[in-house]
Amino acid sequence: RCLSDRDDFSKLFHKFLDQLQPPSPTRQQLDWLRARLLTPNEIHGYCAAPLSPLEMQEIPAEHRGDRVERQRGGETLALEMLDSFLDRRGANYSKGISSPNTSWTTGSRLSPYLTWGHVSIRRVIVSTKRKQDELRQAKKRSSEPSPWLRSLAAFSSRIHWRSHFLQKLESQPSLEIQDQCLAYSHLRRQPGDFKQEHYEAWCEGKTGYPFVDACMRSLIHCGWLNFRMRAMLVSFATYNLWLDWKQVAGHLARVFLDYEAYTTRSSRCRPARQV
């Protein structure tokens, strides 16, 4: 973090990954830490009963609802998802991640947990490397073909691309709001270009194009969609409906459970690096 440029990002990133991970704290250490925590009465302005989304008046009423079938949070569920991916589901990752049907199970489904910090990117990469080492040793003892190594290589590549995009945003924050190619900034921003009815139809999954609508409704319902379908939704909005990417970005930020500014907004010109 806080690099002056990205020239040595890859080298520093791998150096960080190679460091020994600190051990989990002992029960005695946890008790000591808890004893140092402030009590609610010591925190000025502490809210004893957190507001529910329905009580947050600054959020428009139409955006206060939860995703109906979203993934649930927490480190325990995050580690269970990681284990199930490396033990079973990840074997067909490279073949299944592009399909809107198979990606629900062959994809890692770790992106929400990475976004919210329920599992670290370092934990995921180290665990993946450990699995790859085990598979390479097993390959020496068996001639049976296996899709595992190819799939985990593809997964590792996406994990590193994700880190690349996040670092790129930190180095150049203007990317969140700036067009990638300034020569085309005038496009979709002329009088009469924006069609409110087109925008609303796209947001609600009611464009009349079954595949587009199915993907958007699934996203609204679950908060997750595989990377090719994310790119397709953005492409349809910007090319077919001629909507400005800045106008559609707010809707995506609300519906993506794993929303991150640049990894999502990069999908306006390439598939978002969701894993």
GROMACS .gro file of C-alpha atoms in nm:
model
  275
    1ARG     CA    1   0.000   0.000   0.000
    2CYS     CA    2   0.091   0.368  -0.041
    3LEU     CA    3   0.339   0.301  -0.323
    4SER     CA    4   0.467   0.605  -0.513
    5ASP     CA    5   0.421   0.409  -0.838
    6ARG     CA    6   0.333   0.059  -0.956
    7ASP     CA    7   0.672  -0.027  -1.109
    8ASP     CA    8   0.767  -0.274  -0.836
    9PHE     CA    9   0.416  -0.378  -0.734
   10SER     CA   10   0.449  -0.740  -0.850
   11LYS     CA   11   0.785  -0.790  -0.678
   12LEU     CA   12   0.667  -0.634  -0.352
   13PHE     CA   13   0.339  -0.825  -0.369
   14HIS     CA   14   0.517  -1.161  -0.394
   15LYS     CA   15   0.760  -1.060  -0.121
   16PHE     CA   16   0.463  -0.992   0.107
   17LEU     CA   17   0.307  -1.328   0.020
   18ASP     CA   18   0.629  -1.514   0.103
   19GLN     CA   19   0.642  -1.373   0.456
   20LEU     CA   20   0.542  -1.607   0.735
   21GLN     CA   21   0.183  -1.558   0.841
   22PRO     CA   22   0.148  -1.458   1.207
   23PRO     CA   23   0.009  -1.735   1.429
   24SER     CA   24  -0.347  -1.719   1.554
   25PRO     CA   25  -0.371  -1.551   1.895
   26THR     CA   26  -0.396  -1.772   2.201
   27ARG     CA   27  -0.699  -1.759   2.430
   28GLN     CA   28  -0.490  -1.567   2.685
   29GLN     CA   29  -0.395  -1.307   2.424
   30LEU     CA   30  -0.757  -1.273   2.313
   31ASP     CA   31  -0.870  -1.220   2.672
   32TRP     CA   32  -0.603  -0.952   2.713
   33LEU     CA   33  -0.718  -0.776   2.396
   34ARG     CA   34  -1.084  -0.791   2.499
   35ALA     CA   35  -1.000  -0.639   2.837
   36ARG     CA   36  -0.855  -0.337   2.659
   37LEU     CA   37  -1.162  -0.276   2.444
   38LEU     CA   38  -1.379   0.023   2.524
   39THR     CA   39  -1.725  -0.046   2.656
   40PRO     CA   40  -2.027   0.108   2.478
   41ASN     CA   41  -2.066   0.363   2.758
   42GLU     CA   42  -1.713   0.490   2.691
   43ILE     CA   43  -1.777   0.559   2.322
   44HIS     CA   44  -1.926   0.900   2.249
   45GLY     CA   45  -2.230   0.878   2.025
   46TYR     CA   46  -2.238   0.498   2.038
   47CYS     CA   47  -2.550   0.350   1.879
   48ALA     CA   48  -2.666   0.065   2.104
   49ALA     CA   49  -2.917  -0.061   1.849
   50PRO     CA   50  -2.782  -0.035   1.491
   51LEU     CA   51  -3.030   0.095   1.239
   52SER     CA   52  -3.184  -0.147   0.995
   53PRO     CA   53  -3.179  -0.056   0.623
   54LEU     CA   54  -3.549   0.035   0.649
   55GLU     CA   55  -3.468   0.301   0.911
   56MET     CA   56  -3.194   0.474   0.711
   57GLN     CA   57  -3.389   0.767   0.574
   58GLU     CA   58  -3.100   0.896   0.363
   59ILE     CA   59  -3.126   0.580   0.151
   60PRO     CA   60  -3.407   0.600  -0.106
   61ALA     CA   61  -3.690   0.362  -0.022
   62GLU     CA   62  -3.641   0.158  -0.339
   63HIS     CA   63  -3.282   0.076  -0.237
   64ARG     CA   64  -3.338  -0.028   0.126
   65GLY     CA   65  -3.421  -0.391   0.063
   66ASP     CA   66  -3.171  -0.672   0.109
   67ARG     CA   67  -3.070  -0.917  -0.164
   68VAL     CA   68  -3.314  -1.205  -0.132
   69GLU     CA   69  -3.065  -1.491  -0.171
   70ARG     CA   70  -2.732  -1.326  -0.108
   71GLN     CA   71  -2.431  -1.502   0.043
   72ARG     CA   72  -2.406  -1.459   0.419
   73GLY     CA   73  -2.100  -1.301   0.571
   74GLY     CA   74  -1.842  -1.396   0.831
   75GLU     CA   75  -1.498  -1.555   0.847
   76THR     CA   76  -1.636  -1.901   0.920
   77LEU     CA   77  -1.846  -1.907   0.603
   78ALA     CA   78  -1.563  -1.750   0.404
   79LEU     CA   79  -1.320  -2.027   0.506
   80GLU     CA   80  -1.583  -2.292   0.436
   81MET     CA   81  -1.627  -2.148   0.088
   82LEU     CA   82  -1.251  -2.147   0.031
   83ASP     CA   83  -1.215  -2.506   0.153
   84SER     CA   84  -1.502  -2.633  -0.062
   85PHE     CA   85  -1.350  -2.463  -0.367
   86LEU     CA   86  -1.004  -2.610  -0.316
   87ASP     CA   87  -1.137  -2.953  -0.215
   88ARG     CA   88  -1.414  -3.009  -0.472
   89ARG     CA   89  -1.566  -2.723  -0.668
   90GLY     CA   90  -1.250  -2.577  -0.818
   91ALA     CA   91  -1.164  -2.872  -1.042
   92ASN     CA   92  -1.372  -2.736  -1.331
   93TYR     CA   93  -1.310  -2.365  -1.264
   94SER     CA   94  -1.142  -2.292  -1.598
   95LYS     CA   95  -1.425  -2.456  -1.795
   96GLY     CA   96  -1.720  -2.345  -1.586
   97ILE     CA   97  -1.645  -1.988  -1.476
   98SER     CA   98  -1.763  -1.832  -1.804
   99SER     CA   99  -2.108  -1.991  -1.801
  100PRO     CA  100  -2.393  -1.812  -1.620
  101ASN     CA  101  -2.518  -2.157  -1.514
  102THR     CA  102  -2.211  -2.354  -1.403
  103SER     CA  103  -2.022  -2.058  -1.252
  104TRP     CA  104  -2.248  -2.064  -0.946
  105THR     CA  105  -2.069  -2.378  -0.829
  106THR     CA  106  -1.741  -2.391  -1.024
  107GLY     CA  107  -1.655  -2.031  -0.939
  108SER     CA  108  -1.481  -1.967  -0.609
  109ARG     CA  109  -1.763  -1.738  -0.485
  110LEU     CA  110  -1.503  -1.571  -0.264
  111SER     CA  111  -1.536  -1.219  -0.406
  112PRO     CA  112  -1.789  -1.093  -0.144
  113TYR     CA  113  -1.570  -1.222   0.138
  114LEU     CA  114  -1.260  -1.059  -0.010
  115THR     CA  115  -1.446  -0.732  -0.061
  116TRP     CA  116  -1.569  -0.715   0.298
  117GLY     CA  117  -1.244  -0.844   0.451
  118HIS     CA  118  -1.384  -1.171   0.585
  119VAL     CA  119  -1.087  -1.356   0.439
  120SER     CA  120  -0.758  -1.207   0.324
  121ILE     CA  121  -0.624  -1.223  -0.028
  122ARG     CA  122  -0.304  -1.359   0.122
  123ARG     CA  123  -0.487  -1.648   0.286
  124VAL     CA  124  -0.651  -1.736  -0.045
  125ILE     CA  125  -0.329  -1.723  -0.245
  126VAL     CA  126  -0.124  -1.918   0.008
  127SER     CA  127  -0.393  -2.186   0.036
  128THR     CA  128  -0.414  -2.210  -0.343
  129LYS     CA  129  -0.038  -2.246  -0.377
  130ARG     CA  130  -0.039  -2.521  -0.116
  131LYS     CA  131  -0.308  -2.707  -0.310
  132GLN     CA  132  -0.112  -2.664  -0.634
  133ASP     CA  133   0.200  -2.811  -0.472
  134GLU     CA  134   0.000  -3.113  -0.353
  135LEU     CA  135  -0.142  -3.165  -0.701
  136ARG     CA  136   0.202  -3.147  -0.867
  137GLN     CA  137   0.332  -3.412  -0.631
  138ALA     CA  138   0.029  -3.630  -0.698
  139LYS     CA  139   0.076  -3.588  -1.074
  140LYS     CA  140   0.422  -3.747  -1.048
  141ARG     CA  141   0.264  -4.061  -0.901
  142SER     CA  142  -0.030  -4.089  -1.138
  143SER     CA  143  -0.090  -4.076  -1.512
  144GLU     CA  144  -0.461  -3.995  -1.473
  145PRO     CA  145  -0.554  -3.663  -1.641
  146SER     CA  146  -0.687  -3.395  -1.409
  147PRO     CA  147  -0.829  -3.047  -1.472
  148TRP     CA  148  -0.717  -2.922  -1.131
  149LEU     CA  149  -0.382  -2.761  -1.214
  150ARG     CA  150  -0.519  -2.578  -1.516
  151SER     CA  151  -0.815  -2.452  -1.317
  152LEU     CA  152  -0.609  -2.330  -1.024
  153ALA     CA  153  -0.365  -2.157  -1.260
  154ALA     CA  154  -0.661  -1.967  -1.410
  155PHE     CA  155  -0.791  -1.887  -1.062
  156SER     CA  156  -0.449  -1.760  -0.949
  157SER     CA  157  -0.429  -1.536  -1.253
  158ARG     CA  158  -0.764  -1.375  -1.171
  159ILE     CA  159  -0.665  -1.325  -0.809
  160HIS     CA  160  -0.353  -1.139  -0.917
  161TRP     CA  161  -0.545  -0.930  -1.171
  162ARG     CA  162  -0.784  -0.829  -0.895
  163SER     CA  163  -0.495  -0.704  -0.681
  164HIS     CA  164  -0.349  -0.526  -0.984
  165PHE     CA  165  -0.669  -0.331  -1.045
  166LEU     CA  166  -0.708  -0.234  -0.681
  167GLN     CA  167  -0.349  -0.112  -0.670
  168LYS     CA  168  -0.405   0.078  -0.993
  169LEU     CA  169  -0.699   0.262  -0.836
  170GLU     CA  170  -0.495   0.349  -0.527
  171SER     CA  171  -0.216   0.488  -0.745
  172GLN     CA  172  -0.457   0.679  -0.969
  173PRO     CA  173  -0.785   0.750  -0.781
  174SER     CA  174  -0.920   0.954  -1.072
  175LEU     CA  175  -0.988   0.628  -1.256
  176GLU     CA  176  -1.305   0.587  -1.051
  177ILE     CA  177  -1.467   0.879  -1.227
  178GLN     CA  178  -1.249   0.939  -1.533
  179ASP     CA  179  -1.300   0.793  -1.880
  180GLN     CA  180  -1.033   0.548  -1.990
  181CYS     CA  181  -1.000   0.722  -2.325
  182LEU     CA  182  -1.055   1.096  -2.292
  183ALA     CA  183  -1.085   1.139  -2.669
  184TYR     CA  184  -1.430   0.977  -2.650
  185SER     CA  185  -1.558   1.162  -2.343
  186HIS     CA  186  -1.819   1.346  -2.547
  187LEU     CA  187  -1.995   1.025  -2.649
  188ARG     CA  188  -2.329   0.949  -2.478
  189ARG     CA  189  -2.325   1.296  -2.321
  190GLN     CA  190  -2.493   1.502  -2.587
  191PRO     CA  191  -2.843   1.649  -2.540
  192GLY     CA  192  -3.101   1.377  -2.586
  193ASP     CA  193  -2.854   1.087  -2.551
  194PHE     CA  194  -2.978   0.973  -2.210
  195LYS     CA  195  -3.309   0.791  -2.220
  196GLN     CA  196  -3.460   0.752  -1.872
  197GLU     CA  197  -3.692   0.475  -1.988
  198HIS     CA  198  -3.396   0.277  -2.124
  199TYR     CA  199  -3.207   0.321  -1.800
  200GLU     CA  200  -3.499   0.209  -1.584
  201ALA     CA  201  -3.570  -0.092  -1.805
  202TRP     CA  202  -3.205  -0.197  -1.780
  203CYS     CA  203  -3.198  -0.151  -1.400
  204GLU     CA  204  -3.511  -0.359  -1.353
  205GLY     CA  205  -3.429  -0.631  -1.604
  206LYS     CA  206  -3.717  -0.536  -1.832
  207THR     CA  207  -3.543  -0.450  -2.159
  208GLY     CA  208  -3.724  -0.719  -2.355
  209TYR     CA  209  -3.401  -0.909  -2.423
  210PRO     CA  210  -3.449  -1.236  -2.226
  211PHE     CA  211  -3.083  -1.313  -2.164
  212VAL     CA  212  -2.999  -0.959  -2.051
  213ASP     CA  213  -3.308  -0.942  -1.830
  214ALA     CA  214  -3.242  -1.283  -1.674
  215CYS     CA  215  -2.889  -1.179  -1.578
  216MET     CA  216  -3.001  -0.848  -1.428
  217ARG     CA  217  -3.286  -1.005  -1.231
  218SER     CA  218  -3.053  -1.274  -1.100
  219LEU     CA  219  -2.806  -1.005  -0.993
  220ILE     CA  220  -3.078  -0.809  -0.814
  221HIS     CA  221  -3.201  -1.125  -0.643
  222CYS     CA  222  -2.864  -1.266  -0.533
  223GLY     CA  223  -2.610  -0.984  -0.552
  224TRP     CA  224  -2.369  -1.193  -0.759
  225LEU     CA  225  -2.308  -1.272  -1.125
  226ASN     CA  226  -2.016  -1.431  -1.306
  227PHE     CA  227  -1.765  -1.203  -1.479
  228ARG     CA  228  -1.873  -1.250  -1.841
  229MET     CA  229  -2.233  -1.170  -1.760
  230ARG     CA  230  -2.123  -0.858  -1.571
  231ALA     CA  231  -1.935  -0.742  -1.878
  232MET     CA  232  -2.233  -0.825  -2.097
  233LEU     CA  233  -2.470  -0.614  -1.885
  234VAL     CA  234  -2.238  -0.314  -1.901
  235SER     CA  235  -2.177  -0.361  -2.274
  236PHE     CA  236  -2.550  -0.381  -2.343
  237ALA     CA  237  -2.616  -0.066  -2.142
  238THR     CA  238  -2.340   0.139  -2.305
  239TYR     CA  239  -2.354   0.016  -2.664
  240ASN     CA  240  -2.708  -0.105  -2.726
  241LEU     CA  241  -2.889   0.144  -2.501
  242TRP     CA  242  -2.625   0.418  -2.543
  243LEU     CA  243  -2.611   0.491  -2.170
  244ASP     CA  244  -2.317   0.667  -2.010
  245TRP     CA  245  -2.113   0.425  -1.797
  246LYS     CA  246  -2.114   0.683  -1.515
  247GLN     CA  247  -2.493   0.666  -1.507
  248VAL     CA  248  -2.507   0.286  -1.484
  249ALA     CA  249  -2.222   0.257  -1.232
  250GLY     CA  250  -2.439   0.368  -0.938
  251HIS     CA  251  -2.691   0.091  -0.999
  252LEU     CA  252  -2.417  -0.172  -1.015
  253ALA     CA  253  -2.268  -0.041  -0.690
  254ARG     CA  254  -2.603  -0.097  -0.520
  255VAL     CA  255  -2.669  -0.446  -0.648
  256PHE     CA  256  -2.322  -0.606  -0.644
  257LEU     CA  257  -2.258  -0.769  -0.309
  258ASP     CA  258  -1.886  -0.771  -0.395
  259TYR     CA  259  -1.873  -0.418  -0.535
  260GLU     CA  260  -1.529  -0.258  -0.552
  261ALA     CA  261  -1.487   0.062  -0.746
  262TYR     CA  262  -1.226  -0.018  -1.006
  263THR     CA  263  -1.259  -0.396  -1.039
  264THR     CA  264  -1.627  -0.338  -1.119
  265ARG     CA  265  -1.585  -0.025  -1.330
  266SER     CA  266  -1.308  -0.187  -1.531
  267SER     CA  267  -1.583  -0.406  -1.677
  268ARG     CA  268  -1.688  -0.114  -1.892
  269CYS     CA  269  -1.397  -0.205  -2.121
  270ARG     CA  270  -1.299  -0.556  -2.008
  271PRO     CA  271  -1.449  -0.835  -1.792
  272ALA     CA  272  -1.454  -0.736  -1.426
  273ARG     CA  273  -1.196  -0.930  -1.227
  274GLN     CA  274  -1.441  -1.116  -1.010
  275VAL     CA  275  -1.324  -1.456  -0.889
   0.00000   0.00000   0.00000
